[in-house]
CSV table of C-alpha atoms and ligand atoms in Angstrom, one decimal:
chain,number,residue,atom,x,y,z
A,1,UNK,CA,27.4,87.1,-15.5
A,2,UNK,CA,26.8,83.6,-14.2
A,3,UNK,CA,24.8,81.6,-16.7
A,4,UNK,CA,21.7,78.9,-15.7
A,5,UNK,CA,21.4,76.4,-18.1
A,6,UNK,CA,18.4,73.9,-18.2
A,7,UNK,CA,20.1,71.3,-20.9
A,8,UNK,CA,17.4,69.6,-23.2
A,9,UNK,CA,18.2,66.1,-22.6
A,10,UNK,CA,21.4,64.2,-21.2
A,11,UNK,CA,23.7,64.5,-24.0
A,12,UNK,CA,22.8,68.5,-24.3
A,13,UNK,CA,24.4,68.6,-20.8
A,14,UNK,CA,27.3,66.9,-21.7
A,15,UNK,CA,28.0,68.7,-24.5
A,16,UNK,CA,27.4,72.1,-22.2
A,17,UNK,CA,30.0,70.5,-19.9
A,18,UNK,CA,32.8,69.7,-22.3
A,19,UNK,CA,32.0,73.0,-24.1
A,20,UNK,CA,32.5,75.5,-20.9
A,21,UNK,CA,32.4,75.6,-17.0
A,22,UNK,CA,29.6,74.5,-15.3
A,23,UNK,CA,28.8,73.3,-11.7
A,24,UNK,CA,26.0,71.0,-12.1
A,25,UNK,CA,22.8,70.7,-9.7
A,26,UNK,CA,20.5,67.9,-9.1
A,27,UNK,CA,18.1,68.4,-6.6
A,28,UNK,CA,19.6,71.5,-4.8
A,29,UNK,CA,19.2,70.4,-1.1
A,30,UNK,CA,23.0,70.3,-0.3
A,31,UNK,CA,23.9,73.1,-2.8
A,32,UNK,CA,21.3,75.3,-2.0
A,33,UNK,CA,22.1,75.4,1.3
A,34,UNK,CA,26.1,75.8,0.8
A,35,UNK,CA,25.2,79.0,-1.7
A,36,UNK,CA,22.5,80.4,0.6
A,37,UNK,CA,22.4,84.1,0.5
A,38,UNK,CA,21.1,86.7,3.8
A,39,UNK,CA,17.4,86.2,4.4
A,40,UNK,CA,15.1,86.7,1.1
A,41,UNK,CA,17.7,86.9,-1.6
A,42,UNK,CA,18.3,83.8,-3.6
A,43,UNK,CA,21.2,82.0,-3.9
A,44,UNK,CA,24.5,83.0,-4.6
A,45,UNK,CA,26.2,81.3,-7.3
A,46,UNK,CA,29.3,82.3,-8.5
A,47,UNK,CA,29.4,79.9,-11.4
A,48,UNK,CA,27.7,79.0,-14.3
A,49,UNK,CA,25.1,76.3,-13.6
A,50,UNK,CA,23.8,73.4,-15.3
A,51,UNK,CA,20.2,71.5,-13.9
A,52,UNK,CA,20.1,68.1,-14.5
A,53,UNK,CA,16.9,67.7,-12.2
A,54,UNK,CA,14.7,67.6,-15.2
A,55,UNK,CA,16.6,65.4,-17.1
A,56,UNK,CA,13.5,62.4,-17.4
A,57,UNK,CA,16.1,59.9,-19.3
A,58,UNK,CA,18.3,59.8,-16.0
A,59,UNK,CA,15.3,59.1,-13.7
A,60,UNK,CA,14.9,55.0,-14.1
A,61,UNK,CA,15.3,51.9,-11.4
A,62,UNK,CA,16.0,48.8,-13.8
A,63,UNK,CA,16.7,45.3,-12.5
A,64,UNK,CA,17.8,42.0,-13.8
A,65,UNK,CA,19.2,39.5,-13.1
A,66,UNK,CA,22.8,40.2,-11.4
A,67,UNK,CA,22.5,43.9,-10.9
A,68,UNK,CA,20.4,47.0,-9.5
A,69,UNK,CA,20.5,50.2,-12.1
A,70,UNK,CA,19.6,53.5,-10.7
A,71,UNK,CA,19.8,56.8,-12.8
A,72,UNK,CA,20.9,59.6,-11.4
A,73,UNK,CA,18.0,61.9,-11.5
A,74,UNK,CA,16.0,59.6,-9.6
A,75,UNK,CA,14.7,61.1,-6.5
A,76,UNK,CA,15.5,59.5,-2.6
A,77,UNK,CA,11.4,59.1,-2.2
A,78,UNK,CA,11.0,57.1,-5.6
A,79,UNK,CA,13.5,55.1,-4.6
A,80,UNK,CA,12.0,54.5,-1.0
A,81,UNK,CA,9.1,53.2,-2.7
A,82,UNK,CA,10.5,51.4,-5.5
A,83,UNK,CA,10.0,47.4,-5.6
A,84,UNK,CA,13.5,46.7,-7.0
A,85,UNK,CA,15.7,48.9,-4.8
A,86,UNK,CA,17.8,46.6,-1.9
A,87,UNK,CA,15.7,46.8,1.7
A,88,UNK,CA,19.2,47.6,3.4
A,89,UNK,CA,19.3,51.2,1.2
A,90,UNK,CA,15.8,52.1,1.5
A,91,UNK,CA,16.0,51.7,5.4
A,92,UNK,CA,19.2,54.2,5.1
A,93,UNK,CA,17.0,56.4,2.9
A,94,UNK,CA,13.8,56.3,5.3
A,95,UNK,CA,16.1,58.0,7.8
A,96,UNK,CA,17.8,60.5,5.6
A,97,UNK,CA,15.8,64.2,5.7
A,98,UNK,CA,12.0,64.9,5.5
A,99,UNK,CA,9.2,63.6,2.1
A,100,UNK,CA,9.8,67.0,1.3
A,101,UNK,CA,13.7,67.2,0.7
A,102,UNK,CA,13.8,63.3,-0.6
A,103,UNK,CA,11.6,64.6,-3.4
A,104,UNK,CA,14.4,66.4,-4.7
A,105,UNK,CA,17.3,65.0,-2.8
A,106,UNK,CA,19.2,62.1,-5.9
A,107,UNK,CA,21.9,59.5,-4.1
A,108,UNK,CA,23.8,61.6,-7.0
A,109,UNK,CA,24.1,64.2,-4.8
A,110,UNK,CA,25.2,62.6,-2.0
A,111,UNK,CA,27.9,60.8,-3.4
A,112,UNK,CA,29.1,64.0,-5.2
A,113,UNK,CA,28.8,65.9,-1.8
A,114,UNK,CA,31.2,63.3,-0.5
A,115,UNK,CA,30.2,64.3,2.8
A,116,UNK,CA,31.7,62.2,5.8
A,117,UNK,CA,28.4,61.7,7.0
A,118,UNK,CA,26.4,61.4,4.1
A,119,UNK,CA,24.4,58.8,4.6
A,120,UNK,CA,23.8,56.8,1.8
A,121,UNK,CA,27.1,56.6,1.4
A,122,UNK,CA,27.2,53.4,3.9
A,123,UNK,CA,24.9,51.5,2.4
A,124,UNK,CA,26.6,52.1,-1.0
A,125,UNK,CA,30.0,51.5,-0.5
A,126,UNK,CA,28.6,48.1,1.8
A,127,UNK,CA,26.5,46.5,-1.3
A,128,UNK,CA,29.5,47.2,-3.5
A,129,UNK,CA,28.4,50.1,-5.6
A,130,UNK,CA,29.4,50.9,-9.0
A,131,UNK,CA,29.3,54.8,-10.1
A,132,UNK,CA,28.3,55.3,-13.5
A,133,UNK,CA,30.8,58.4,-14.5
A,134,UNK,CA,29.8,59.8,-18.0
A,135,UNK,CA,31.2,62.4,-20.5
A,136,UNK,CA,31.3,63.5,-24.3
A,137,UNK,CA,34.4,61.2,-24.8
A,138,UNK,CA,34.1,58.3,-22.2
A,139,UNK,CA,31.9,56.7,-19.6
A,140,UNK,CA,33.9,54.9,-16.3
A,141,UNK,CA,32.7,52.8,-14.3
A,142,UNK,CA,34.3,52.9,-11.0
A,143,UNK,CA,33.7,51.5,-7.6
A,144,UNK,CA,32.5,54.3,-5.0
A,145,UNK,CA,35.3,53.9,-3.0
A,146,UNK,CA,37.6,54.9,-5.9
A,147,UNK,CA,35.2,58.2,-6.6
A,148,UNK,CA,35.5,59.7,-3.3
A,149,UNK,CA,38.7,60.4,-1.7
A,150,UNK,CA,38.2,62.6,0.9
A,151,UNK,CA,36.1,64.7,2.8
A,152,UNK,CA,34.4,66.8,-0.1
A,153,UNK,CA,36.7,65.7,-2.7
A,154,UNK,CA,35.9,63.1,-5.9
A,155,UNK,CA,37.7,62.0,-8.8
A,156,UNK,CA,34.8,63.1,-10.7
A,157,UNK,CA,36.3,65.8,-13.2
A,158,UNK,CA,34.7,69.1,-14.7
A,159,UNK,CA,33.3,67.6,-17.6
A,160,UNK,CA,31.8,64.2,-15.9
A,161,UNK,CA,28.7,63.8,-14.4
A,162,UNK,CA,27.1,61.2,-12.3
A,163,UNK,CA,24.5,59.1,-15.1
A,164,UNK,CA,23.8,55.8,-13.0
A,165,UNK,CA,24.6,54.1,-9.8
A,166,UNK,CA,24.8,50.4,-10.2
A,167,UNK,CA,24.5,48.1,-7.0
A,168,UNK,CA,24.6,44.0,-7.5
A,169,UNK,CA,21.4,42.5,-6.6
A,170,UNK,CA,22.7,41.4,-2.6
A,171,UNK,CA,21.9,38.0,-1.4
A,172,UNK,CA,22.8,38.5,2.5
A,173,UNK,CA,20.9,36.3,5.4
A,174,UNK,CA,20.7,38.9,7.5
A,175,UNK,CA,21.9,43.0,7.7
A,176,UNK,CA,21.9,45.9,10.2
A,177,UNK,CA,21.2,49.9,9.6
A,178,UNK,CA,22.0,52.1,12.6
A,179,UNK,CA,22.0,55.9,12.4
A,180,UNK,CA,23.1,57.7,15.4
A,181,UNK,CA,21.9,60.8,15.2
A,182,UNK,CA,20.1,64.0,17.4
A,183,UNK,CA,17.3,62.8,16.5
A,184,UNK,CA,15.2,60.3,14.1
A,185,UNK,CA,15.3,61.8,11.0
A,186,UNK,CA,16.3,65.2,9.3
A,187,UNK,CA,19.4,64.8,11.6
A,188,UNK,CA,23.3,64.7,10.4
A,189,UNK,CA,24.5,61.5,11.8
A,190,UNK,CA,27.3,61.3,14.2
A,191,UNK,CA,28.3,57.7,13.5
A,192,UNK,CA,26.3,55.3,11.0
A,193,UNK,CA,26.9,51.6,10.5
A,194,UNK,CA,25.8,48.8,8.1
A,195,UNK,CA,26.4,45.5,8.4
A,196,UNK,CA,25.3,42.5,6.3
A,197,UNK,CA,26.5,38.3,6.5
A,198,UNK,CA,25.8,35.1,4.8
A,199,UNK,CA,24.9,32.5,7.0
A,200,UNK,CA,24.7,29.0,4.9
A,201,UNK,CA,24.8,26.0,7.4
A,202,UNK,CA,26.4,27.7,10.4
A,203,UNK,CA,29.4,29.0,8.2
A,204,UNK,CA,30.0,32.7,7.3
A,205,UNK,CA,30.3,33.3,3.7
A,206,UNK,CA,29.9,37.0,3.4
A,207,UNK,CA,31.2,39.2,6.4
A,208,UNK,CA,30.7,43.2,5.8
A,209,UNK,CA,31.0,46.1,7.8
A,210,UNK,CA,30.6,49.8,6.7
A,211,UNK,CA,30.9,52.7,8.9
A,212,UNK,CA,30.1,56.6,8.1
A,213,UNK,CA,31.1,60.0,9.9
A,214,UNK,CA,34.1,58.2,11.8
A,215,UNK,CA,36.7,59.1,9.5
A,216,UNK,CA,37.7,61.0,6.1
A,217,UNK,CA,35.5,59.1,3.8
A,218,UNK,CA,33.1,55.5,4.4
A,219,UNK,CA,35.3,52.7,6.2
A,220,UNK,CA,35.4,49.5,4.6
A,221,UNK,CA,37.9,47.0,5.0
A,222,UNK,CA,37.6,44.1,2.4
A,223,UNK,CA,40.8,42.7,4.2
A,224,UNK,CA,39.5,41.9,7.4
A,225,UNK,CA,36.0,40.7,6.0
A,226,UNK,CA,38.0,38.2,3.9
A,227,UNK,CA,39.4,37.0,7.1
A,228,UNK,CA,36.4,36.5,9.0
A,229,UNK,CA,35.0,34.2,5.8
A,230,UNK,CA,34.8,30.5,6.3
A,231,UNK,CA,34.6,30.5,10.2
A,232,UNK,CA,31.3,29.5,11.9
A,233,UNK,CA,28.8,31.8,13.6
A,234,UNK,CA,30.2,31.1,17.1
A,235,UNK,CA,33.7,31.4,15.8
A,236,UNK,CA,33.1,34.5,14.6
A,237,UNK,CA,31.8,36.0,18.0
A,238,UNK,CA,34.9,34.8,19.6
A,239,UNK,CA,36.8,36.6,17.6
A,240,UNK,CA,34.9,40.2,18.8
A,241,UNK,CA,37.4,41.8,20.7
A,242,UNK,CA,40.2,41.2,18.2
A,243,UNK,CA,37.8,42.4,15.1
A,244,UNK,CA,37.1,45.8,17.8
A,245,UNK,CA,40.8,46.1,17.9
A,246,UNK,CA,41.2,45.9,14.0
A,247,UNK,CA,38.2,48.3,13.2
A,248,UNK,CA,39.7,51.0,16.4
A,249,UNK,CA,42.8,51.1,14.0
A,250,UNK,CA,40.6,52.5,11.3
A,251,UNK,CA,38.4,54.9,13.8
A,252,UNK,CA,39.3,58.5,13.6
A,253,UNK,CA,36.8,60.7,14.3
A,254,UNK,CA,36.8,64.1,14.5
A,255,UNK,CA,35.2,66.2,17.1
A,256,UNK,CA,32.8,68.6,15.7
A,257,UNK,CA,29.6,70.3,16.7
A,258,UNK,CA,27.7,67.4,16.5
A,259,UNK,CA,29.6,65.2,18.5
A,260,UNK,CA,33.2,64.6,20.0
A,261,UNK,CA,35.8,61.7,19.1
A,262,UNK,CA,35.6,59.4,22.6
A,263,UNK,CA,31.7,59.3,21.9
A,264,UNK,CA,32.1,58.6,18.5
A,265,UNK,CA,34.9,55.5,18.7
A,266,UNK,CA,32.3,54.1,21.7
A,267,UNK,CA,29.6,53.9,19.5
A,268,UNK,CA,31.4,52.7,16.8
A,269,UNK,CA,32.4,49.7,18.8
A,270,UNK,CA,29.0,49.3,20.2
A,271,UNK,CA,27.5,48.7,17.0
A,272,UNK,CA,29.7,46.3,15.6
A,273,UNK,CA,29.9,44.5,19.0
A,274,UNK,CA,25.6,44.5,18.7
A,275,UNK,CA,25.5,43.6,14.9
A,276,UNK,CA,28.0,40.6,15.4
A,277,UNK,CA,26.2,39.7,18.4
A,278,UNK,CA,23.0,39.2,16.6
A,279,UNK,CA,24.3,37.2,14.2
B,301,LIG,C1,16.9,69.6,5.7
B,301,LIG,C2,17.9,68.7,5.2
B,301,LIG,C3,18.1,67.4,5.7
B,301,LIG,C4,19.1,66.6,5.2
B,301,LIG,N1,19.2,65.3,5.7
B,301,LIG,C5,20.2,64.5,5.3
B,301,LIG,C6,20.4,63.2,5.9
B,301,LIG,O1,19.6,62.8,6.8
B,301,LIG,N2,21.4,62.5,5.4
B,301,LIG,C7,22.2,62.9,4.4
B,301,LIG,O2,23.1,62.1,4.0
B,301,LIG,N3,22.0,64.1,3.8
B,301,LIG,C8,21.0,64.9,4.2
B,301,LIG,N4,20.9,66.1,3.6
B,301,LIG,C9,21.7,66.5,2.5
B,301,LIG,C10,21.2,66.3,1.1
B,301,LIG,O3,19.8,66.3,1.1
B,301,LIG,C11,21.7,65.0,0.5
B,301,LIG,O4,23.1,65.0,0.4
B,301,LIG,C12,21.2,64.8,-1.0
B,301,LIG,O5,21.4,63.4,-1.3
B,301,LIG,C13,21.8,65.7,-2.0
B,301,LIG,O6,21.3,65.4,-3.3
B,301,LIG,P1,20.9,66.6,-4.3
B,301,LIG,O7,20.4,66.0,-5.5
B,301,LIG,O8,20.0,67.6,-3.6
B,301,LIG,O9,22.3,67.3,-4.5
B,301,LIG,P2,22.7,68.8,-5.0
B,301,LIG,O10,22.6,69.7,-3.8
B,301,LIG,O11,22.0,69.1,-6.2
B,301,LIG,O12,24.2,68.6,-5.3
B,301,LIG,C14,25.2,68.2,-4.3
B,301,LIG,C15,26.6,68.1,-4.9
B,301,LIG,O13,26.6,67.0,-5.9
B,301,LIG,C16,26.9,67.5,-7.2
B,301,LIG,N5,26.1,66.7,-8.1
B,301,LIG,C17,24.8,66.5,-8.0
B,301,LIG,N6,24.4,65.6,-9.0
B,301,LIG,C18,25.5,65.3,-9.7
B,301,LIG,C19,25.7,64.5,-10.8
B,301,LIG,N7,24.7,63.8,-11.4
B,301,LIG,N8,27.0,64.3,-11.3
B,301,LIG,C20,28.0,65.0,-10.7
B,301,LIG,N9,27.8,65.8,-9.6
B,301,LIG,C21,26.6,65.9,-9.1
B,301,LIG,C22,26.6,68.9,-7.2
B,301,LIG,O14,27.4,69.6,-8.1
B,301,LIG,C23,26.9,69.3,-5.8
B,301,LIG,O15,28.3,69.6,-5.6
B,301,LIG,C24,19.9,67.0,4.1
B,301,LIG,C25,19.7,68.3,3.5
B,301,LIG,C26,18.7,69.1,4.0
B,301,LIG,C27,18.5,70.5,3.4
């Protein structure tokens, strides 16, 4: 008999997950629809579950003056409306679902999804995002990039959950959202891209380029974006068809309902070659 557990407060819910096997829940809207049952009966869980949505200490946006702290309860809309949250991620988060699944969906969920195309996954791993990881024993801090490792696959372990995602307050001149999708919103995307620079006197001093749904996980290079620091604006642009030829290396797509891999690398390139044109 699977068992539904609504824990009292956050350290109930640890306890419950050191104690036995749970799969835990935030706001439902991917798992639901992964556990959906024929027409009328609910869903089919095949393991005990554990509801963090109510969980009010995990539902906070707290700034100062270096960093960004969202708990992990905290719905997509609140965030879309919040003062403190980064523009660049409530753009992504405008175009992600409908009111009525942002009232339940958490960026929580997304990241544990580790969905390809989930997509504030771009905008995450771009403003250097640090994933709270907590448990009876320990509480890691890890950089999202070190949580997901593959297509529905995260280091996060059985008795961990997601408490707080921690973004450093960004200072960029100027940043760029695309979402390629069927169509505006409530759409899976087939490619997504954010971009963000620092311009200070003509020279670059912070070069970044995320891209979602083109390969196993978020692509980010720090690597390249080092070696793109320093130059100047027009510099830069010169450098475009090298930088397409770097970022191509990266590119694999997968062909899929949605979309097919020559469409995908195209628009990939496109929207780096428009973001660093813009520049
Ligand atoms: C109609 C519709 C439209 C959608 N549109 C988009 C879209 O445009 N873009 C997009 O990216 N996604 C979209 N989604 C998918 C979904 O809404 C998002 O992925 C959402 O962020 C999931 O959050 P959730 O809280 O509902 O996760 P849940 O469904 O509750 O959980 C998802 C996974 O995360 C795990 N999890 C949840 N919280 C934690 C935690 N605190 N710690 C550890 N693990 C945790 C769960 O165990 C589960 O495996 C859409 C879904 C629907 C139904």
């Amino acid at each position: 008999m699977v068992k539904h557990v609504i824990p009292k407060n956050l350290q109930d819910a640890l306890n419950h997950l050191y104690q036995g096997d749970y799969h835990v829940i935030a706001g439902g809207t991917d798992l639901m629809i992964q556990k959906r049952n024929s027409a009328d009966l609910p869903p089919l869980f095949h393991s005990n579950m554990l509801y963090l949505i109510n969980l009010e200490e995990l539902k906070y946006v707290m700034k100062d003056e270096a960093q960004i702290k969202i708990g992990s309860m905290t719905s997509l809309e609140t965030l879309l409306h919040h003062k403190d949250v980064p523009e660049l991620l409530k753009e992504v988060i405008k175009e992600m679902a409908s009111p009525g699944i942002r009232n339940m969906a958490t960026l929580a969920g997304n990241i544990a999804n580790a969905s390809p195309a989930g997509d504030s996954l771009v905008p995450l791993y771009l403003l250097d995002a640090i994933v709270v990881l907590a448990s009876t024993n320990q509480t890691r801090y890890l950089p999202i990039e070190k949580v997901i490792i593959g297509p529905r696959k995260t280091v996060i372990q059985a008795n961990e959950l997601i408490k707080e995602i921690i973004i450093p307050i960004p200072h960029f001149t100027q940043t760029s959202w695309v979402k390629v999708g069927g169509r505006f919103a409530d759409a899976i995307s087939k490619v997504s891209f954010a971009g963000a620079v620092t311009v200070s006197e003509g020279i670059i001093t912070d070069f970044r380029i995320a891209l979602g749904a083109v390969y196993m996980t978020v692509i980010r290079n720090r690597a390249f974006e080092k070696s793109y620091k320093d130059l100047s604006v027009e510099e830069l642009k010169n450098q475009l068809p090298q930088i397409l030829t770097r970022y191509q290396e990266l590119i694999k797509p997968i062909d899929d309902q949605r979309s097919n891999k020559n469409y995908r690398n195209q628009v990939a390139s496109n929207l780096i070659t428009d973001f660093i044109q813009k520049i």
